[in-house]
Structure formats: structure tokens, C-alpha cells
mmCIF file of C-alpha atoms and ligand atoms in Angstrom:
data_model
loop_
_atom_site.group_PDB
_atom_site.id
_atom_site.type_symbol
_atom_site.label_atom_id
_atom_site.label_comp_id
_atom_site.label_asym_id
_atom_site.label_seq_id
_atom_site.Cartn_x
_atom_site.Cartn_y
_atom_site.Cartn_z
ATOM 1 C CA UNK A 1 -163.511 10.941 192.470
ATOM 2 C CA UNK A 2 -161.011 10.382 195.174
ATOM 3 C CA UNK A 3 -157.810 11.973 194.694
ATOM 4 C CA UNK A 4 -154.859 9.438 194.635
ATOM 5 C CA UNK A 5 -152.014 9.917 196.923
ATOM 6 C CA UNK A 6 -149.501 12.826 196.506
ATOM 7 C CA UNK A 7 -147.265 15.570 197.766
ATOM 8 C CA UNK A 8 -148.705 18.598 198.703
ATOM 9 C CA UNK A 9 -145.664 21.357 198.264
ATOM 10 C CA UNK A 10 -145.962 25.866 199.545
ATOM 11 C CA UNK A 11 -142.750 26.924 198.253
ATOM 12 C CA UNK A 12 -142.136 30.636 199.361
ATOM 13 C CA UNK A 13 -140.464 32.086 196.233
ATOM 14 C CA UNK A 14 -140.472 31.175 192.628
ATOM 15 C CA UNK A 15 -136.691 29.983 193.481
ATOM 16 C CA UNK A 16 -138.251 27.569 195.963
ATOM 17 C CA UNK A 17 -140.615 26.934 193.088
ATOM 18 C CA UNK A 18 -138.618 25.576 190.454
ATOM 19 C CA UNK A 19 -136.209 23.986 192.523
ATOM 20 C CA UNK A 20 -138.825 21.484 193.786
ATOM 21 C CA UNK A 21 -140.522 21.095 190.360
ATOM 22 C CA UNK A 22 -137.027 20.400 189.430
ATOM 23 C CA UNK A 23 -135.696 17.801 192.316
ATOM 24 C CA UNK A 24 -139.111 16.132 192.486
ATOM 25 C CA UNK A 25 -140.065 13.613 189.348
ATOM 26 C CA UNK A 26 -143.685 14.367 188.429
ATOM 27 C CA UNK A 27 -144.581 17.384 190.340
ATOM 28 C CA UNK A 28 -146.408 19.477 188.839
ATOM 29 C CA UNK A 29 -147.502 23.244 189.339
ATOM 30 C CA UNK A 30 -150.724 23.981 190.743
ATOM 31 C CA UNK A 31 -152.464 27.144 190.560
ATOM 32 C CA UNK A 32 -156.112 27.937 190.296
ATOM 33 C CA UNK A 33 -156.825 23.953 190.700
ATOM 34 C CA UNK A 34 -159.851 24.314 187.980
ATOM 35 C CA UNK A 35 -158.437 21.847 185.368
ATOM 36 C CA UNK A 36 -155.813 20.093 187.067
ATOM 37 C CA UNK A 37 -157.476 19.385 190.324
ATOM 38 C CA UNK A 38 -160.706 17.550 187.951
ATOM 39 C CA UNK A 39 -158.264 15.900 185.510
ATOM 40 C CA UNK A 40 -156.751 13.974 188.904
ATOM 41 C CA UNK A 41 -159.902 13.426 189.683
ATOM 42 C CA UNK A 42 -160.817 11.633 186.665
ATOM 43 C CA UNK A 43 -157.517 9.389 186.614
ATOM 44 C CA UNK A 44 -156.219 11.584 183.333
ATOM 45 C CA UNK A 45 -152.698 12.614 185.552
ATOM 46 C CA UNK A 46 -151.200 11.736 188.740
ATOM 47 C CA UNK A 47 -148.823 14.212 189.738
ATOM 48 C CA UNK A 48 -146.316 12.878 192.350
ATOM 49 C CA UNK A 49 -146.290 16.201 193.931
ATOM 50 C CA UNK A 50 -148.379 19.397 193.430
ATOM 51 C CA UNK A 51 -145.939 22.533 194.209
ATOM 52 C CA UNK A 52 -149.136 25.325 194.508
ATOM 53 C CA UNK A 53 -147.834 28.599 193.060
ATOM 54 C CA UNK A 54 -151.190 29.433 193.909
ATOM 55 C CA UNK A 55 -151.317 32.391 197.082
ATOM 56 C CA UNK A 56 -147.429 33.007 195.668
ATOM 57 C CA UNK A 57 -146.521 36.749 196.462
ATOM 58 C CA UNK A 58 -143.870 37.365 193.141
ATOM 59 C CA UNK A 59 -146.891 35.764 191.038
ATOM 60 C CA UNK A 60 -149.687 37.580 191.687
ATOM 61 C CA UNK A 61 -147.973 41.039 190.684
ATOM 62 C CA UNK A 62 -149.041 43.589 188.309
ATOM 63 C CA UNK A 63 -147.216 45.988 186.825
ATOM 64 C CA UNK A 64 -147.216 48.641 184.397
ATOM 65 C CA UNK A 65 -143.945 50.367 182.769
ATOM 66 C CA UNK A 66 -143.226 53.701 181.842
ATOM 67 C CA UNK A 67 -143.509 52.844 178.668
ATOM 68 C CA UNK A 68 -146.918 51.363 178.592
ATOM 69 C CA UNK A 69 -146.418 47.669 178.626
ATOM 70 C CA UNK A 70 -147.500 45.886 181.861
ATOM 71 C CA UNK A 71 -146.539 43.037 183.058
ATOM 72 C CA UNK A 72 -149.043 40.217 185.305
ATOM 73 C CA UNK A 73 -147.881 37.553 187.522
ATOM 74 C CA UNK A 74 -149.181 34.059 186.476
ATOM 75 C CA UNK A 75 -151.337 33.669 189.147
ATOM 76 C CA UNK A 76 -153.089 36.508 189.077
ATOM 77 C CA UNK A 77 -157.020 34.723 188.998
ATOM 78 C CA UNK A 78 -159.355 35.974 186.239
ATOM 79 C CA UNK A 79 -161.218 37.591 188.885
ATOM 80 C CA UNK A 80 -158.368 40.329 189.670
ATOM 81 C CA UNK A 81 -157.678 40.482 185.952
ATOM 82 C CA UNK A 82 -161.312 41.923 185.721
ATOM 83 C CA UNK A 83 -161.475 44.705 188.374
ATOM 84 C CA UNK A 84 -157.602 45.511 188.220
ATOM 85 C CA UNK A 85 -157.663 49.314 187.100
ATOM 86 C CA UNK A 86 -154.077 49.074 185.501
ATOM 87 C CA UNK A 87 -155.793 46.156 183.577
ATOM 88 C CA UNK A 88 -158.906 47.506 182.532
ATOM 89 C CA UNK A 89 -157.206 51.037 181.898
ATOM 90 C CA UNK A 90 -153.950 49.388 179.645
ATOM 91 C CA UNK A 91 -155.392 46.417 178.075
ATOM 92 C CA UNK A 92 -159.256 46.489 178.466
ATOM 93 C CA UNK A 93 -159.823 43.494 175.500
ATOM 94 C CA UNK A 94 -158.218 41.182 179.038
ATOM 95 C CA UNK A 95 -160.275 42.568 181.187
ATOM 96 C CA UNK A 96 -163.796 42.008 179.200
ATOM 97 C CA UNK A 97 -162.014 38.707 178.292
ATOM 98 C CA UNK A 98 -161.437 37.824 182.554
ATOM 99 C CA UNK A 99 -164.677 39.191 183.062
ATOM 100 C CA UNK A 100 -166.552 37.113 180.641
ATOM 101 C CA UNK A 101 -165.218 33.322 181.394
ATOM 102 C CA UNK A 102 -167.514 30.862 182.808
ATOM 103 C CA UNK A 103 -168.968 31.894 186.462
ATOM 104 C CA UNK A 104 -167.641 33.195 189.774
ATOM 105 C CA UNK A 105 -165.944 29.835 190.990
ATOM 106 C CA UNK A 106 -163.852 29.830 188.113
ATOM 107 C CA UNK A 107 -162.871 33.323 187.789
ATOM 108 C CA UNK A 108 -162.196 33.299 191.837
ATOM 109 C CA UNK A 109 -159.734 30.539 191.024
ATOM 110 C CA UNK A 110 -158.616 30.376 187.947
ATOM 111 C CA UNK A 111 -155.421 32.412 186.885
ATOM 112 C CA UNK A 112 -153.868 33.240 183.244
ATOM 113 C CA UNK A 113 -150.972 31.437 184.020
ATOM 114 C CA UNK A 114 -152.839 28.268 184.448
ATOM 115 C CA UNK A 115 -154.995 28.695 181.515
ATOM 116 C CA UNK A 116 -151.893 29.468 179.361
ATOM 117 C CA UNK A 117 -150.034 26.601 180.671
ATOM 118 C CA UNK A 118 -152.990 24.066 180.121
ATOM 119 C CA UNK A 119 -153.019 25.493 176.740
ATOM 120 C CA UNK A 120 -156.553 23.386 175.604
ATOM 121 C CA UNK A 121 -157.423 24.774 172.157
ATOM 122 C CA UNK A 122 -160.577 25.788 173.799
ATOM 123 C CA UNK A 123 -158.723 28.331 176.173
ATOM 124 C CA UNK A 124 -159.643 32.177 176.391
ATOM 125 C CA UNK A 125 -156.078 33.672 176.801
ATOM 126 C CA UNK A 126 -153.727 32.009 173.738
ATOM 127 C CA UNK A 127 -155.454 34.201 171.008
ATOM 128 C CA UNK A 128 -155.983 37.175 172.930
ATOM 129 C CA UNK A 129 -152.323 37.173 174.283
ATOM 130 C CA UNK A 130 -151.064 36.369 170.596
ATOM 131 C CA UNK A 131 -152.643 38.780 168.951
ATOM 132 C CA UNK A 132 -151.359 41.452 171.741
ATOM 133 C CA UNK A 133 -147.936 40.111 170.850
ATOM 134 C CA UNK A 134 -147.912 39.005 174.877
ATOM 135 C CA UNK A 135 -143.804 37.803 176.079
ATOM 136 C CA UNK A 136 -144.257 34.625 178.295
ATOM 137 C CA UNK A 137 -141.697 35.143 180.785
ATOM 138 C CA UNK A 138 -140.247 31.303 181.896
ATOM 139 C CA UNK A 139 -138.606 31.433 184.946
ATOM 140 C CA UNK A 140 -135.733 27.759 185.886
ATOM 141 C CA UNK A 141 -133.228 27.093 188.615
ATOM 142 C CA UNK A 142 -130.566 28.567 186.291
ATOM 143 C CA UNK A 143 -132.475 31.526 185.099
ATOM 144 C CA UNK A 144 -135.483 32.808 182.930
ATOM 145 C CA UNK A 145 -136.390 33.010 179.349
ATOM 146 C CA UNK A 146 -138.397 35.275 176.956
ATOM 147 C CA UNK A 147 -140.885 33.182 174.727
ATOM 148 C CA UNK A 148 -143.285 34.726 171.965
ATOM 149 C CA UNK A 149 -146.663 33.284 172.033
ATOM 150 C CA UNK A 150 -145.646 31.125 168.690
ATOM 151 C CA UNK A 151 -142.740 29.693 170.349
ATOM 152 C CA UNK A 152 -144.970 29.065 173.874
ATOM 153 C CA UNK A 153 -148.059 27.607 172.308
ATOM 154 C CA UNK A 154 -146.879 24.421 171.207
ATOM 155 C CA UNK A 155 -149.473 22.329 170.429
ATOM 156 C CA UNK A 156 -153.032 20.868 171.661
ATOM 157 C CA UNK A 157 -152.423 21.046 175.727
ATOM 158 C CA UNK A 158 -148.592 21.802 175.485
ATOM 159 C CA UNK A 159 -146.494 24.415 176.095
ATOM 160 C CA UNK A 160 -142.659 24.702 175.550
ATOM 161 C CA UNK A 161 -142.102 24.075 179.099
ATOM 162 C CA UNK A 162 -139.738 22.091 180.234
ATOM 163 C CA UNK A 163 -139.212 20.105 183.615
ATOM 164 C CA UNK A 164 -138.699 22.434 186.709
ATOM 165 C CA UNK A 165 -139.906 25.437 184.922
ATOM 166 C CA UNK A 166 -142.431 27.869 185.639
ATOM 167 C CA UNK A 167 -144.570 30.351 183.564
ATOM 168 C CA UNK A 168 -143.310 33.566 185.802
ATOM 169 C CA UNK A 169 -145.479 36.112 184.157
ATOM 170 C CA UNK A 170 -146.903 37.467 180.666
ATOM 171 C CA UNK A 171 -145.597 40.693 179.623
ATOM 172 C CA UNK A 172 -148.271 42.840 176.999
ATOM 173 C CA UNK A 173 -146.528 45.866 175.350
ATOM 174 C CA UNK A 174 -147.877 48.849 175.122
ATOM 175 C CA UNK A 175 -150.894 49.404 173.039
ATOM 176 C CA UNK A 176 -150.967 52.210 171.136
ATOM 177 C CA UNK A 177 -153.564 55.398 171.083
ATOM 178 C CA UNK A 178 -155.957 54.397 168.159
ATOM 179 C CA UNK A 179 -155.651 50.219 168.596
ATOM 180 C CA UNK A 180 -158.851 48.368 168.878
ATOM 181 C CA UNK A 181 -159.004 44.797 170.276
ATOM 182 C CA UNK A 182 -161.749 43.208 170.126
ATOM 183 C CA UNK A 183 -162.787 39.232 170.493
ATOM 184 C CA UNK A 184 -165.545 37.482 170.174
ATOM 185 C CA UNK A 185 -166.822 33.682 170.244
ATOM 186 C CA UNK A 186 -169.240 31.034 169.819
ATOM 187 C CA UNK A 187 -170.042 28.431 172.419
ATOM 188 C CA UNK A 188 -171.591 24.899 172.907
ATOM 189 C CA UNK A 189 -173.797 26.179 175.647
ATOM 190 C CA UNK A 190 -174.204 29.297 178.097
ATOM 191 C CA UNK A 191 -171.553 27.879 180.273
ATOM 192 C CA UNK A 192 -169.235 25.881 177.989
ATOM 193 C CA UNK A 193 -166.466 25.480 175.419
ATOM 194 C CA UNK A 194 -166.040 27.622 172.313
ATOM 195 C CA UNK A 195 -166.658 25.855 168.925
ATOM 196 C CA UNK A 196 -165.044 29.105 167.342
ATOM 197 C CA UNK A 197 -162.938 31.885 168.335
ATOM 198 C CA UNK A 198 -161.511 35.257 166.690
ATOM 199 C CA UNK A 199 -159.533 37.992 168.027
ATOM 200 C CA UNK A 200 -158.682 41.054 166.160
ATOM 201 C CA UNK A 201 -156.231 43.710 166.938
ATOM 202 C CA UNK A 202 -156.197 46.856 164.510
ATOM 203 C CA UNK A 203 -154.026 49.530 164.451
ATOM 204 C CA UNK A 204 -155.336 52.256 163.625
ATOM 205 C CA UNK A 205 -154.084 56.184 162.340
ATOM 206 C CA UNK A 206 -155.458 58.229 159.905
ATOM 207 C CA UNK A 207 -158.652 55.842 159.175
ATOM 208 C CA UNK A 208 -156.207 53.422 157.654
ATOM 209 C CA UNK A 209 -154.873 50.617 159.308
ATOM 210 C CA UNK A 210 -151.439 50.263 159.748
ATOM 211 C CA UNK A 211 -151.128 46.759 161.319
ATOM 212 C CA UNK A 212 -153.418 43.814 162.062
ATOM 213 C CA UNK A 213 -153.302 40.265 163.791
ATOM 214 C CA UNK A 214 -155.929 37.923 163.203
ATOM 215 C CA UNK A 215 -156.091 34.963 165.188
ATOM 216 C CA UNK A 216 -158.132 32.454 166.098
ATOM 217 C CA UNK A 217 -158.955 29.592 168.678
ATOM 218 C CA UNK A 218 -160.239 26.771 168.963
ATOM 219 C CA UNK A 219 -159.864 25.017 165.620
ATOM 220 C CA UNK A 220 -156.165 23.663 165.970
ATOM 221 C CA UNK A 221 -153.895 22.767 169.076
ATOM 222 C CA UNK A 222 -152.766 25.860 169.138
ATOM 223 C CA UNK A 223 -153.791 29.676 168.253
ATOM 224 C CA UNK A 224 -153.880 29.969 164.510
ATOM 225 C CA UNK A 225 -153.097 33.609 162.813
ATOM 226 C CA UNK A 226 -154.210 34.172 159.549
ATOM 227 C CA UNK A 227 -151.425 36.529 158.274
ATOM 228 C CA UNK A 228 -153.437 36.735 154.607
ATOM 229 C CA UNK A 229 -156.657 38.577 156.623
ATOM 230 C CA UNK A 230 -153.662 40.742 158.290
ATOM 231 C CA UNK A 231 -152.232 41.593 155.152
ATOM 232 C CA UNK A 232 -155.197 42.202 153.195
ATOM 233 C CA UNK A 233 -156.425 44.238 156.237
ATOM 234 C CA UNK A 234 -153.449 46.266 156.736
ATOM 235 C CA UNK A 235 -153.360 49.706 154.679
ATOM 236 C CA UNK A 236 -157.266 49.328 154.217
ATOM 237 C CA UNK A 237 -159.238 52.100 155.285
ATOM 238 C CA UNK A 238 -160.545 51.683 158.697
ATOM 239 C CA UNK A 239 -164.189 51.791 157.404
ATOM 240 C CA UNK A 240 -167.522 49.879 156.943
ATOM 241 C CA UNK A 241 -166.159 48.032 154.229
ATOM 242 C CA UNK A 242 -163.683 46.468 156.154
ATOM 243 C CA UNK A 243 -165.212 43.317 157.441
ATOM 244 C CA UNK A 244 -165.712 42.124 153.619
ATOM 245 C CA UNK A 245 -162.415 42.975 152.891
ATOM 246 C CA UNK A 246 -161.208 40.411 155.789
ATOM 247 C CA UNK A 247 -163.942 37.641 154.890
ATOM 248 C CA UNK A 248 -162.739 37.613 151.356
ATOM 249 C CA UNK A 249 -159.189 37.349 152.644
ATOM 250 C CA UNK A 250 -160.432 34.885 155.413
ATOM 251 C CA UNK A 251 -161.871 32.477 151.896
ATOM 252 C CA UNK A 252 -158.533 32.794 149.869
ATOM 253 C CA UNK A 253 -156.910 31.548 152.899
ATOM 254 C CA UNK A 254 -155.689 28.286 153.945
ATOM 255 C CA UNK A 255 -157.511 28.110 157.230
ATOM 256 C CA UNK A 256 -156.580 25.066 159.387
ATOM 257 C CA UNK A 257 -159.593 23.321 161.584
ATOM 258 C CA UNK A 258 -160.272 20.442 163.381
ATOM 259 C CA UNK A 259 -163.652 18.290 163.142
ATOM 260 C CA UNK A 260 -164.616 16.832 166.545
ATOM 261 C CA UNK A 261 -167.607 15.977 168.712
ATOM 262 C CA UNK A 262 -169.330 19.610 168.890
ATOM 263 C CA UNK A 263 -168.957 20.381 165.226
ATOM 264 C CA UNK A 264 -167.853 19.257 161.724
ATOM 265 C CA UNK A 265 -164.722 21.203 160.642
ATOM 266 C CA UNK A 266 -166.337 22.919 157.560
ATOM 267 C CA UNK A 267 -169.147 24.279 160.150
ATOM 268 C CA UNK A 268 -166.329 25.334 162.674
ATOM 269 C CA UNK A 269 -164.568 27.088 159.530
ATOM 270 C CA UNK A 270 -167.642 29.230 158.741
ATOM 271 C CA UNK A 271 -168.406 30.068 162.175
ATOM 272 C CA UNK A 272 -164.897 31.438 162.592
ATOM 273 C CA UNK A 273 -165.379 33.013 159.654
ATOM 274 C CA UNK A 274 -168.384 34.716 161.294
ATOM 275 C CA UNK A 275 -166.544 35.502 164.934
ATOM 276 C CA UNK A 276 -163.302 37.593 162.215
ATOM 277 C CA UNK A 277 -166.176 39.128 160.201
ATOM 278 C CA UNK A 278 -167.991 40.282 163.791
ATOM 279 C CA UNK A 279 -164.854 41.140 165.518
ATOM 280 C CA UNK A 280 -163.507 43.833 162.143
ATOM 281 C CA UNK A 281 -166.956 45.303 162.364
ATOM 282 C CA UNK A 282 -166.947 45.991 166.241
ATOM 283 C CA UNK A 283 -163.168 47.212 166.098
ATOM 284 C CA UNK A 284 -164.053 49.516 163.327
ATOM 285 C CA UNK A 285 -167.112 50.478 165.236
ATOM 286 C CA UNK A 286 -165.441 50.933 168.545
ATOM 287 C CA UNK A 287 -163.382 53.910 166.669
ATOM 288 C CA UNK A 288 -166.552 55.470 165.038
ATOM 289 C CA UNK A 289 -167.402 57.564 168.222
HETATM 290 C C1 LIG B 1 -166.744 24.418 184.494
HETATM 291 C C2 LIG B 1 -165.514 24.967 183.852
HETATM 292 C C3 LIG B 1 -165.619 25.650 182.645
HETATM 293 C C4 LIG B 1 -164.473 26.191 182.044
HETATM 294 N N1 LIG B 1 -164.605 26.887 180.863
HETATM 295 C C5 LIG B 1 -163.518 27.526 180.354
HETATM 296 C C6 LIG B 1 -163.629 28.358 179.211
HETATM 297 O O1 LIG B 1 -164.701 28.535 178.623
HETATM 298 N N2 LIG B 1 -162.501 28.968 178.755
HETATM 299 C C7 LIG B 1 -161.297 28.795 179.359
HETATM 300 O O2 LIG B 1 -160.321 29.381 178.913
HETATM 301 N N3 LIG B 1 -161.166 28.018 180.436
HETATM 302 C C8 LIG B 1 -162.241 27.372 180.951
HETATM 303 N N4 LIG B 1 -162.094 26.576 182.042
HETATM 304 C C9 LIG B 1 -160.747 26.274 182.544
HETATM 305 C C10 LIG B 1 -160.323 27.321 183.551
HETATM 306 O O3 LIG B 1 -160.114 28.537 182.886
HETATM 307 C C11 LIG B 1 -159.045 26.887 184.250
HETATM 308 O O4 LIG B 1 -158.959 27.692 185.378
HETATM 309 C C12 LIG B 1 -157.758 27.025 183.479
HETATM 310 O O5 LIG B 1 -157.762 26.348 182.284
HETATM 311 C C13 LIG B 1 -156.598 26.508 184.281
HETATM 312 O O6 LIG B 1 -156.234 27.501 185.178
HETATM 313 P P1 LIG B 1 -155.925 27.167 186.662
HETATM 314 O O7 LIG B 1 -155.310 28.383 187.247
HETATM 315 O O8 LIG B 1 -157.120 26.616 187.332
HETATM 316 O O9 LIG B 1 -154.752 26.065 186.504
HETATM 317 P P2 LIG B 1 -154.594 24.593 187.072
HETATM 318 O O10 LIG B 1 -155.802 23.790 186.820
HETATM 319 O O11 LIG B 1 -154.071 24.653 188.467
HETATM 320 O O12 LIG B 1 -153.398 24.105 186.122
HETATM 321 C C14 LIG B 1 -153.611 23.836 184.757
HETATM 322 C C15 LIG B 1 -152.298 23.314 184.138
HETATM 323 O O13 LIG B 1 -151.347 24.359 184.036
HETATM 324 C C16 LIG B 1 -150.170 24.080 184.814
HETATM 325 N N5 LIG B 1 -149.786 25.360 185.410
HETATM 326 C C17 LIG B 1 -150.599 26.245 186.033
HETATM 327 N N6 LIG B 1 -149.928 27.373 186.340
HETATM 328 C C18 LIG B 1 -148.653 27.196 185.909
HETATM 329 C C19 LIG B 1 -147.477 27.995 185.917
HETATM 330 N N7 LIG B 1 -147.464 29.244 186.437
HETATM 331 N N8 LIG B 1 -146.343 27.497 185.382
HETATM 332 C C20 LIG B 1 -146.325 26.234 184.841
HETATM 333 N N9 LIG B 1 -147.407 25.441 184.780
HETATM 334 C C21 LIG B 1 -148.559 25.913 185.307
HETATM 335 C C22 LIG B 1 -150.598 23.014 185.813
HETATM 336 O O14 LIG B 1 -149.516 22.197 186.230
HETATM 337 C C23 LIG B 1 -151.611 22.228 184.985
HETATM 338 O O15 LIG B 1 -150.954 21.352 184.113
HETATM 339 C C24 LIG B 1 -163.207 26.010 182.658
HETATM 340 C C25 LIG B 1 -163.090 25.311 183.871
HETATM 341 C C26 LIG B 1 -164.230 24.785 184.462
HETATM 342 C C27 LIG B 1 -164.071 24.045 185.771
#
């Protein structure tokens, strides 16, 4: 349990930021200290240096556009992300999502850019910033760059960040008058790690949907959309028949899962199965009033 010997960096500006995380071999970024802090701890990493983006001004901003999108610093802590009112009023799914995870400690401490970054299949944010079409905004000595969620998430516990970069912020556009987003999940125990994950984002005009994403978490490295459900769920009518039309689609399609310690894959498949079929019926149901 005791921590082995290593740098302890404040840089001032996300400049300051990457340029140590840059000059420095094996620093790493610390925010929130929730994973990273316990995976020293347990002799998984030794960072040379920990540069702590942590109480950074330019990263714990959030902003919303003219336009509708919004844009939140990556260490803005769970906590914030569930009481901000340009949250809760733009994209209430991250809100209820902030408000949900684990207990106070976590949420006091924890930040979306940190639980992006650490990217465990397990995490809250990956699905429910896919499925919102999130921009990860990357910020290096020489300048930034604009990732999509597919080309971020890069696999179980990676990202596609490189040395002496920084997740800068995630940028949600605008969601429209008449989308629902809704996710739900199934966990180990009352405090643990989801076996099975499903967000669902419908668009919705007319009482047809227009547009769909379907994704899920937990069952590969990396969020998993099922672009069959989306296209059998797109053009549908938004009605009570619309969670069997997405659980048909979900069994016609190839759905990837892993098998590990908490659950067999053909038992994670069903239960994600289950979280889709929940999540369609609560997004129609959330436009029914
Ligand atoms: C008891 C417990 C239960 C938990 N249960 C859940 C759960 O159910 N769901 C869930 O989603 N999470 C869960 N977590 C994890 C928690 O959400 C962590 O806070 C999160 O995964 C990491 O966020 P952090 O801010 O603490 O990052 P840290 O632990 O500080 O960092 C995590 C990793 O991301 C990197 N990093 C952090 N910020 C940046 C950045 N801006 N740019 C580049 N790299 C960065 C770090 O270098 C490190 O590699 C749990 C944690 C605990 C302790």
C-alpha cells in the first residue's frame, strides 16, 4: 500500500500541462486520483511523475454555445456534472448518469476526463458520450485535435492518446427538441461494476424516429454500437411496439461480448439484451407525457 517514489507536478495551464507530460518520461496525468492513485497502490503502474490537472482552472470549464452544444472541461468531477444547471438543463441523460455512479467520495473526485481516459470497459461515460456523438477535444505542445468517440475509444483501458497529450475537454452537440436518452445497467453489487450496459438515444418527430444510436458497455474493450438495432429502429414509429422491434434487431445481430469472472458471455449477451429492450421502452415512455 505504500506509494513508490515519484514526482509530484501543479502545472498552471494546460500549456504547462503537456509540456511536462511531454519532457518528463512516464508522467502521467492525474486527475480525480480514484483509479490511478489505487492502481499505484497495488504495484499495476509507476508513474515517474504525476502532473495533477486536477484543481486546473481551463479544465474545469463549462460551456454552452449558441447553438446548443456545450462543451465540459475534463476535470470537471462527477459531482459538478450532477448539480451543473447548464448540464442538467442541455444534456440531462449526464447528469442522472454523474449523479448515479458509486458514492460521494467518488463523485467528489472523480472527473469525466479521467473516466474517459482510463477507458475500463466497465466505465459510465464511453457509451453515453458515444451515443451523444460527444468530440474529445486532445490538446499537445504543438496544438489540439478533434477525435470522435470511435477514433478515442481504442480498446480495453486505451485511448488514442499519445505521449504529452491531454484530454482538454468533451464537446456534446446540441440535442434536439424531441430526443430521448436514456441508459440503463446491471451491476455485480449495489456499489460495483456493470456486467451489462445500454444507452439509447432516439430522435424523435412526428412519433417516428428519425435517428437512433445503440450502444453498449461493458462487453468489449471498448463501447460497442449496434448499427442493425439503429437501423431497424430508425423510421419505426415511436410507440409501444418499439422495444420488440429493437430486441429482434438486437438477435439478428452480431453482438460482440466478453466472458469473464462476473458472468459467462452468453449471460452478459442476454442481459444487454435486457438493459436495450429497457432503455427503448423508457425513451418511448419518457415522450408519452
Ligand atoms: C470504489 C470505486 C468504484 C468505482 N465504480 C465505478 C463505476 O461503477 N463506473 C465508473 O465509470 N467508474 C467507477 N469507478 C472509477 C471512477 O469513476 C474513477 O474516478 C475514474 O475511472 C477515473 O477518474 P479519475 O478522475 O479519478 O482519474 P484518475 O484515476 O486520476 O486517472 C485515470 C486515468 O486517466 C488518465 N487521465 C485522467 N485525466 C486525464 C486527462 N485529462 N488527460 C489524459 N489522461 C487523463 C490518468 O493518467 C490515468 O491513467 C470507481 C472507482 C472506485 C474507487
Amino acid at each position: 500500500m505504500i506509494l513508490p517514489p515519484f514526482r509530484y507536478l501543479r502545472p498552471q495551464s494546460i500549456g504547462d500541462a503537456v509540456s511536462m507530460l511531454a519532457a518528463i518520461e512516464g508522467a502521467a496525468v492525474l486527475a480525480g486520483g480514484q483509479t490511478l492513485v489505487n492502481a499505484m497502490k497495488l504495484d499495476l503502474v509507476a508513474p515517474t511523475a504525476l502532473v495533477d490537472v486536477h484543481r486546473l482552472d481551463e479544465l474545469a470549464t463549462i460551456t454552452a454555445s449558441a447553438d446548443g452544444s456545450i462543451a465540459i472541461g475534463a476535470a470537471v468531477t462527477y459531482a459538478r456534472l450532477a448539480a451543473d444547471p447548464v448540464v442538467r438543463q442541455h444534456v440531462p441523460a449526464v447528469a442522472s448518469m454523474a449523479a448515479g455512479l458509486v458514492d460521494r467520495q467518488v463523485r467528489n473526485r472523480g472527473t469525466i476526463g479521467g473516466n474517459c481516459c482510463l477507458n475500463d470497459p466497465t466505465s459510465n461515460f464511453p457509451p453515453l458520450l458515444t451515443a451523444l456523438d460527444a468530440v474529445f477535444v486532445v490538446a499537445a505542445v504543438g496544438g489540439e485535435r478533434r477525435l470522435s468517440a470511435a477514433e478515442f475509444f481504442t480498446g480495453t483501458l486505451t485511448t488514442a492518446l499519445c505521449r504529452g497529450e491531454i484530454l482538454a475537454a468533451v464537446e456534446i452537440p446540441a440535442v434536439a427538441d424531441g430526443t430521448r436518452v436514456v441508459h440503463r445497467h446491471l451491476q455485480v453489487g449495489a456499489d460495483s461494476w456493470a456486467m451489462a450496459r445500454a444507452v439509447v438515444r432516439l430522435d424523435v418527430r412526428e412519433h417516428t424516429v428519425q435517428t437512433a444510436r445503440v450502444v453498449l458497455g461493458a462487453v468489449l474493450g471498448s463501447p460497442q454500437r449496434l448499427d442493425g438495432v439503429e437501423a431497424a429502429l430508425a423510421g419505426s414509429p415511436a410507440g409501444s411496439e418499439l422495444a420488440a422491434v429493437a430486441c429482434e434487431a438486437f438477435d439478428r445481430a452480431d453482438v460482440q461480448v466478453v466472458d469473464d469472472v462476473h458472468c459467462s458471455a452468453e449471460y452478459r449477451r442476454r442481459m444487454s439484451k435486457v438493459q436495450v429492450r429497457r432503455a427503448v421502452a423508457a425513451a418511448v415512455e419518457a415522450g408519452a407525457s
